[in-house]
PDB file of C-alpha atoms in Angstrom:
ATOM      1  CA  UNK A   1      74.595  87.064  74.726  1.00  0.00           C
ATOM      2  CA  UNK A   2      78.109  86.184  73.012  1.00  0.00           C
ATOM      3  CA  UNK A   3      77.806  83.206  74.547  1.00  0.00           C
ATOM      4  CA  UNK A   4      74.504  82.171  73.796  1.00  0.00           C
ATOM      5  CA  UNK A   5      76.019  83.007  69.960  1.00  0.00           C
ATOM      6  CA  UNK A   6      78.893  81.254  70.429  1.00  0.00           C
ATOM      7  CA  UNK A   7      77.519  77.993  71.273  1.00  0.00           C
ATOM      8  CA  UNK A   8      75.089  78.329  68.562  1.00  0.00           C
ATOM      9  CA  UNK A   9      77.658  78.408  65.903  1.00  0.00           C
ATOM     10  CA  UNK A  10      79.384  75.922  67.421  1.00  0.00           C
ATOM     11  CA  UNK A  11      76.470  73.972  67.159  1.00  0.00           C
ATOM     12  CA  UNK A  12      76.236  74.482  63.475  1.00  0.00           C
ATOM     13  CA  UNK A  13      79.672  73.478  63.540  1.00  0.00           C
ATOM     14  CA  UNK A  14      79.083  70.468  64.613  1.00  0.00           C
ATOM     15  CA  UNK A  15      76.390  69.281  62.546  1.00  0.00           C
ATOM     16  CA  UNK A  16      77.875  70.504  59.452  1.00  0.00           C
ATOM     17  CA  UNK A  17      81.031  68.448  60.152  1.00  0.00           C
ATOM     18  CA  UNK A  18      78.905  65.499  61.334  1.00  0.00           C
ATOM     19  CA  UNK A  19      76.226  66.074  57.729  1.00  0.00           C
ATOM     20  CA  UNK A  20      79.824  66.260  55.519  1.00  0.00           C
ATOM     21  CA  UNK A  21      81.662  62.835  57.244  1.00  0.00           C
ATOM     22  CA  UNK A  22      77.995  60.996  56.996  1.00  0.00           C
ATOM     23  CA  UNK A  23      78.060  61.534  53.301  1.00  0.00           C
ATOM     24  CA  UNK A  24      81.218  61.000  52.548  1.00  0.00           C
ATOM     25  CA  UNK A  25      81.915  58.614  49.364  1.00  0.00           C
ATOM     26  CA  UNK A  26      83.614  55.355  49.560  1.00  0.00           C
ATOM     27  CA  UNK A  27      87.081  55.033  48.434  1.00  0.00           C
ATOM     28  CA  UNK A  28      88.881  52.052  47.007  1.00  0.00           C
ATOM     29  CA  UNK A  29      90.513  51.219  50.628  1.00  0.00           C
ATOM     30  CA  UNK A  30      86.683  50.951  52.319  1.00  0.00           C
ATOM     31  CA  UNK A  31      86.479  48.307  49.778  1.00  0.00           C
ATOM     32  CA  UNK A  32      88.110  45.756  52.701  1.00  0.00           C
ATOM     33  CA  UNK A  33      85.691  46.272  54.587  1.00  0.00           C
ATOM     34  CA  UNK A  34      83.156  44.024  51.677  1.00  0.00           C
ATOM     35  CA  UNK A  35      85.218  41.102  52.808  1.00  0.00           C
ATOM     36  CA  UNK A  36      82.719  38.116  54.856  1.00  0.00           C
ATOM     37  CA  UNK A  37      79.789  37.287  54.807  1.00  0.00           C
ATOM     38  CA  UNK A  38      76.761  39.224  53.958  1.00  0.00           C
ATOM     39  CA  UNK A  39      73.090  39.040  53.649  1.00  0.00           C
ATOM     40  CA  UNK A  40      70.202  41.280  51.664  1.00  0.00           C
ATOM     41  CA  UNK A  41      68.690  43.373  54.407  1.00  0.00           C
ATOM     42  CA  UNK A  42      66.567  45.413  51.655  1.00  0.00           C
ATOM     43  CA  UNK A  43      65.496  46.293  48.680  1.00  0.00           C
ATOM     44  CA  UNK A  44      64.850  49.967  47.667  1.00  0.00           C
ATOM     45  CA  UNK A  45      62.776  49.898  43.844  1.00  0.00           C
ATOM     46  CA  UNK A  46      62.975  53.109  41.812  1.00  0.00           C
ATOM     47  CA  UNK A  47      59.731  54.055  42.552  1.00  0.00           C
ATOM     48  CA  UNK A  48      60.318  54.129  46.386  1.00  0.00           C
ATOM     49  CA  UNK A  49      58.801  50.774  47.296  1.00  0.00           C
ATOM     50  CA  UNK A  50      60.699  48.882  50.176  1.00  0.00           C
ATOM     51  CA  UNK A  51      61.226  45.047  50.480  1.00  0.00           C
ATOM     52  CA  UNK A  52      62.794  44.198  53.631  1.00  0.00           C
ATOM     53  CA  UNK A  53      64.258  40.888  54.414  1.00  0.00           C
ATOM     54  CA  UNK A  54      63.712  39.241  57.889  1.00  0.00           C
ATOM     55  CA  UNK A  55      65.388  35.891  56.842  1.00  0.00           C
ATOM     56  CA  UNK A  56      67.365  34.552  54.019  1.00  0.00           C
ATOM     57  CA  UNK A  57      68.431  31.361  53.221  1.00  0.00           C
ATOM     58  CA  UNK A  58      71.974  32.237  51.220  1.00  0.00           C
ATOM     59  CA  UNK A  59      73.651  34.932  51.768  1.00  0.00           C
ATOM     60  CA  UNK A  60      76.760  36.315  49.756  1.00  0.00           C
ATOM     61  CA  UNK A  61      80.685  35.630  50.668  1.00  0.00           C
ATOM     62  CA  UNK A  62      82.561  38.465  49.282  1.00  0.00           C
ATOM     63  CA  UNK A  63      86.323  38.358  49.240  1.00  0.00           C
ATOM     64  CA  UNK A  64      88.696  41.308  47.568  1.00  0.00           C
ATOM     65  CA  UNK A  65      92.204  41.560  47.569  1.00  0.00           C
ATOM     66  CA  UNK A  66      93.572  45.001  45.820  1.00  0.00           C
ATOM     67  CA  UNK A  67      90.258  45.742  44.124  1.00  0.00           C
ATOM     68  CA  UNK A  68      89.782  42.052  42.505  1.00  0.00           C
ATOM     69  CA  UNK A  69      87.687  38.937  43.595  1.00  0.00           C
ATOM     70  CA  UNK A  70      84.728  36.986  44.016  1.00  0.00           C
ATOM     71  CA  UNK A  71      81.572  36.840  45.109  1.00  0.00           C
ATOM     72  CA  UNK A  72      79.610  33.600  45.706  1.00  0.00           C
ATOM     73  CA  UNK A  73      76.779  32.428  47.229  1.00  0.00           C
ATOM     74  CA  UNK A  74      76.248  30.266  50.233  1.00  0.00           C
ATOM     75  CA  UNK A  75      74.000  28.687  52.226  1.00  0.00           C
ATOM     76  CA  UNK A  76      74.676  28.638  55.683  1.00  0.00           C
ATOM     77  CA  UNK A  77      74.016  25.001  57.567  1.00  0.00           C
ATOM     78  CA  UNK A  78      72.249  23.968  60.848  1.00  0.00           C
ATOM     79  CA  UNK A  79      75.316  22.184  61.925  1.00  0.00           C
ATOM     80  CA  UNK A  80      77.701  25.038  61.127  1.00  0.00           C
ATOM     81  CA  UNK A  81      79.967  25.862  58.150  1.00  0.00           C
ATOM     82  CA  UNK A  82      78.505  26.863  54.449  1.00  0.00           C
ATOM     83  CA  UNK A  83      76.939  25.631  51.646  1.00  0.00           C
ATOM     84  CA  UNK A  84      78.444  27.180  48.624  1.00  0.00           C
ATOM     85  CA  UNK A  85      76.326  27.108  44.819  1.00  0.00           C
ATOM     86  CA  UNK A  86      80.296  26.451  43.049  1.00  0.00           C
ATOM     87  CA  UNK A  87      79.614  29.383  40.817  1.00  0.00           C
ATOM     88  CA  UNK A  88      82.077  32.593  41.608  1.00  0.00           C
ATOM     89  CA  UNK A  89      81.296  35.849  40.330  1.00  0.00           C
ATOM     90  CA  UNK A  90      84.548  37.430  39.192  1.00  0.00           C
ATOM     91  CA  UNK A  91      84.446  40.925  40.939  1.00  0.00           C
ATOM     92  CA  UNK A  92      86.836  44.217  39.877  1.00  0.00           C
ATOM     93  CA  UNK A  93      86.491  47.203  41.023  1.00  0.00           C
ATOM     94  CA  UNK A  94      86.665  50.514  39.223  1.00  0.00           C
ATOM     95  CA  UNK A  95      86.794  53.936  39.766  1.00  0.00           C
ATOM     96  CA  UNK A  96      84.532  56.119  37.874  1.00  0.00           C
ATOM     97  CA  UNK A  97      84.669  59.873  38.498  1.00  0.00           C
ATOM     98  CA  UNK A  98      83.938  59.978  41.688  1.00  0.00           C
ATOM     99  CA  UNK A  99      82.186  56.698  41.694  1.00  0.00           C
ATOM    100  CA  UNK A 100      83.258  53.433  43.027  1.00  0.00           C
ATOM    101  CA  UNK A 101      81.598  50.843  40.448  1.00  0.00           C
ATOM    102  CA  UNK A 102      81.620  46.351  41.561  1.00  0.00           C
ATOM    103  CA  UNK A 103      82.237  45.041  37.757  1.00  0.00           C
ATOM    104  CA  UNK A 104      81.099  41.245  38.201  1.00  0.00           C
ATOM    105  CA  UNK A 105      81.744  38.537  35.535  1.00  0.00           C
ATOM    106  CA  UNK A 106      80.693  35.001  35.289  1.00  0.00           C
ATOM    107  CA  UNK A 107      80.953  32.895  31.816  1.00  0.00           C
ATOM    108  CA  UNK A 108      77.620  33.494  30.735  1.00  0.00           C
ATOM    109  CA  UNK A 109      77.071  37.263  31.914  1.00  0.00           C
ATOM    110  CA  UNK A 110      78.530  40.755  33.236  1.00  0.00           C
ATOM    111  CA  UNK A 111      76.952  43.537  35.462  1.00  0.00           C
ATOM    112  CA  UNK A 112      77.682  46.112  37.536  1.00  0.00           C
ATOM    113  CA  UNK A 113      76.846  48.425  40.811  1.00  0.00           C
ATOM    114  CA  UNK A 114      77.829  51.369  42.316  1.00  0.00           C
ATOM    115  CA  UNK A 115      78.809  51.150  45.649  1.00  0.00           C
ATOM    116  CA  UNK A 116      76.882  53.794  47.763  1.00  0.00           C
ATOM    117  CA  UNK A 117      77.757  53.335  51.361  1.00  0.00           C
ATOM    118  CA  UNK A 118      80.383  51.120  52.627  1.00  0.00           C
ATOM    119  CA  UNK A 119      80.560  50.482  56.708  1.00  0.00           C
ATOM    120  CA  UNK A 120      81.572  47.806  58.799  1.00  0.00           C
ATOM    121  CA  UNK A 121      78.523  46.292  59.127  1.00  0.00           C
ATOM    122  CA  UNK A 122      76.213  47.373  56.195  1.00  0.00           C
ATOM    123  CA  UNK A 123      77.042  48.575  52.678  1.00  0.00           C
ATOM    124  CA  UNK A 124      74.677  49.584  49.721  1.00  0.00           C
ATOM    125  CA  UNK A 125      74.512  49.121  46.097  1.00  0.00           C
ATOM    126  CA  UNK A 126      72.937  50.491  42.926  1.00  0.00           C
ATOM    127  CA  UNK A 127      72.064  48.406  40.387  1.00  0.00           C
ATOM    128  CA  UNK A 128      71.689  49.783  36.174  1.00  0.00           C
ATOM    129  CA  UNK A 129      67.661  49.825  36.733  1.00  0.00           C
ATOM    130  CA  UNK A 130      68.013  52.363  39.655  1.00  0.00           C
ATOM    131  CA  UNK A 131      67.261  49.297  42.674  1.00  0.00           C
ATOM    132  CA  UNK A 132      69.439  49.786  45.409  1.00  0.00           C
ATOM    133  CA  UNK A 133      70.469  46.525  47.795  1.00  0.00           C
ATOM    134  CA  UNK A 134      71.245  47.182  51.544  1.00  0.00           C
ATOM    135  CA  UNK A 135      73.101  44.391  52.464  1.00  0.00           C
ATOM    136  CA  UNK A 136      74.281  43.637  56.626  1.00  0.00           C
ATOM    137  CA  UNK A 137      77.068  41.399  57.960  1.00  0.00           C
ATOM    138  CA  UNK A 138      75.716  37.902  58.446  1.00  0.00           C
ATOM    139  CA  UNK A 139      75.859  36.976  62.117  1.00  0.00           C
ATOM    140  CA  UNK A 140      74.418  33.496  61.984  1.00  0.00           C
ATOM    141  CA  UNK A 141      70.526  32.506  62.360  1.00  0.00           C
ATOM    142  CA  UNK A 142      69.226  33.645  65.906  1.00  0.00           C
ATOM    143  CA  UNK A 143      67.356  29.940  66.987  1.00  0.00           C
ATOM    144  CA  UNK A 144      66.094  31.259  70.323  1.00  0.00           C
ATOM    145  CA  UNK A 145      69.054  29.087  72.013  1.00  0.00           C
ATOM    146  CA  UNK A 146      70.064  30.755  75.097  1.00  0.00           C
TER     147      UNK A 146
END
């Protein structure tokens, strides 16, 4: 019987510890981990409707140094290498309570998103009208080459 009780709150242990790292928020040091290549994996609208992306044509380079840098988009090319548009979106991040907020700035315009999630291989954003963006590392097209 004790230990029947014993593993279960060990058990509850364990997911508590596994619920609290899973929603942990991202600091200004996970923001490294935005630097490559990345393309739009979803779109989550407001009211719950889901847009999911099987194939893009440009997808974002993202490259931060100490919270500053740019963000512009690329096309990648059949015979390797990218495409860029020449326009750079000026990216600083902020801190805001306890909030990590991507302030982008071209000439003509300014914006921002909350960063949500921030992991090797996927991070999320929030835009002002509520539309969150799951972005994934870009591994190159797939052409069925073997």
């Amino acid at each position: 019987m004790i230990l029947k009780k014993t593993l279960q709150y060990s058990l509850y242990l364990v997911l508590f510890c596994v619920l609290l790292a899973c929603s942990h928020q991202p600091k200004l040091e996970d923001t490294q981990l935005l630097n490559g290549y990345w393309e739009i994996e979803e779109v989550k609208k407001p009211n719950g409707q889901i847009v999911a992306f099987k194939f893009n044509e440009n997808v974002d380079y993202i490259e931060l140094e100490n919270g500053e840098g740019f963000r512009q988009k690329t096309r990648p090319q059949f015979t390797g290498g990218y495409q860029s548009n020449g326009v750079q979106e000026a990216i600083k991040v902020l801190q805001q309570g306890d909030s990590l907020v991507l302030q982008y700035s071209t000439p003509q315009d300014s914006w921002q998103e909350t960063l949500l999630q921030v992991a090797p291989e996927q991070f999320k954003v929030r835009n002002h009208q509520g539309i969150i963006y799951t972005y994934k590392k870009f591994e190159g097209y797939d052409y069925g080459e073997k």
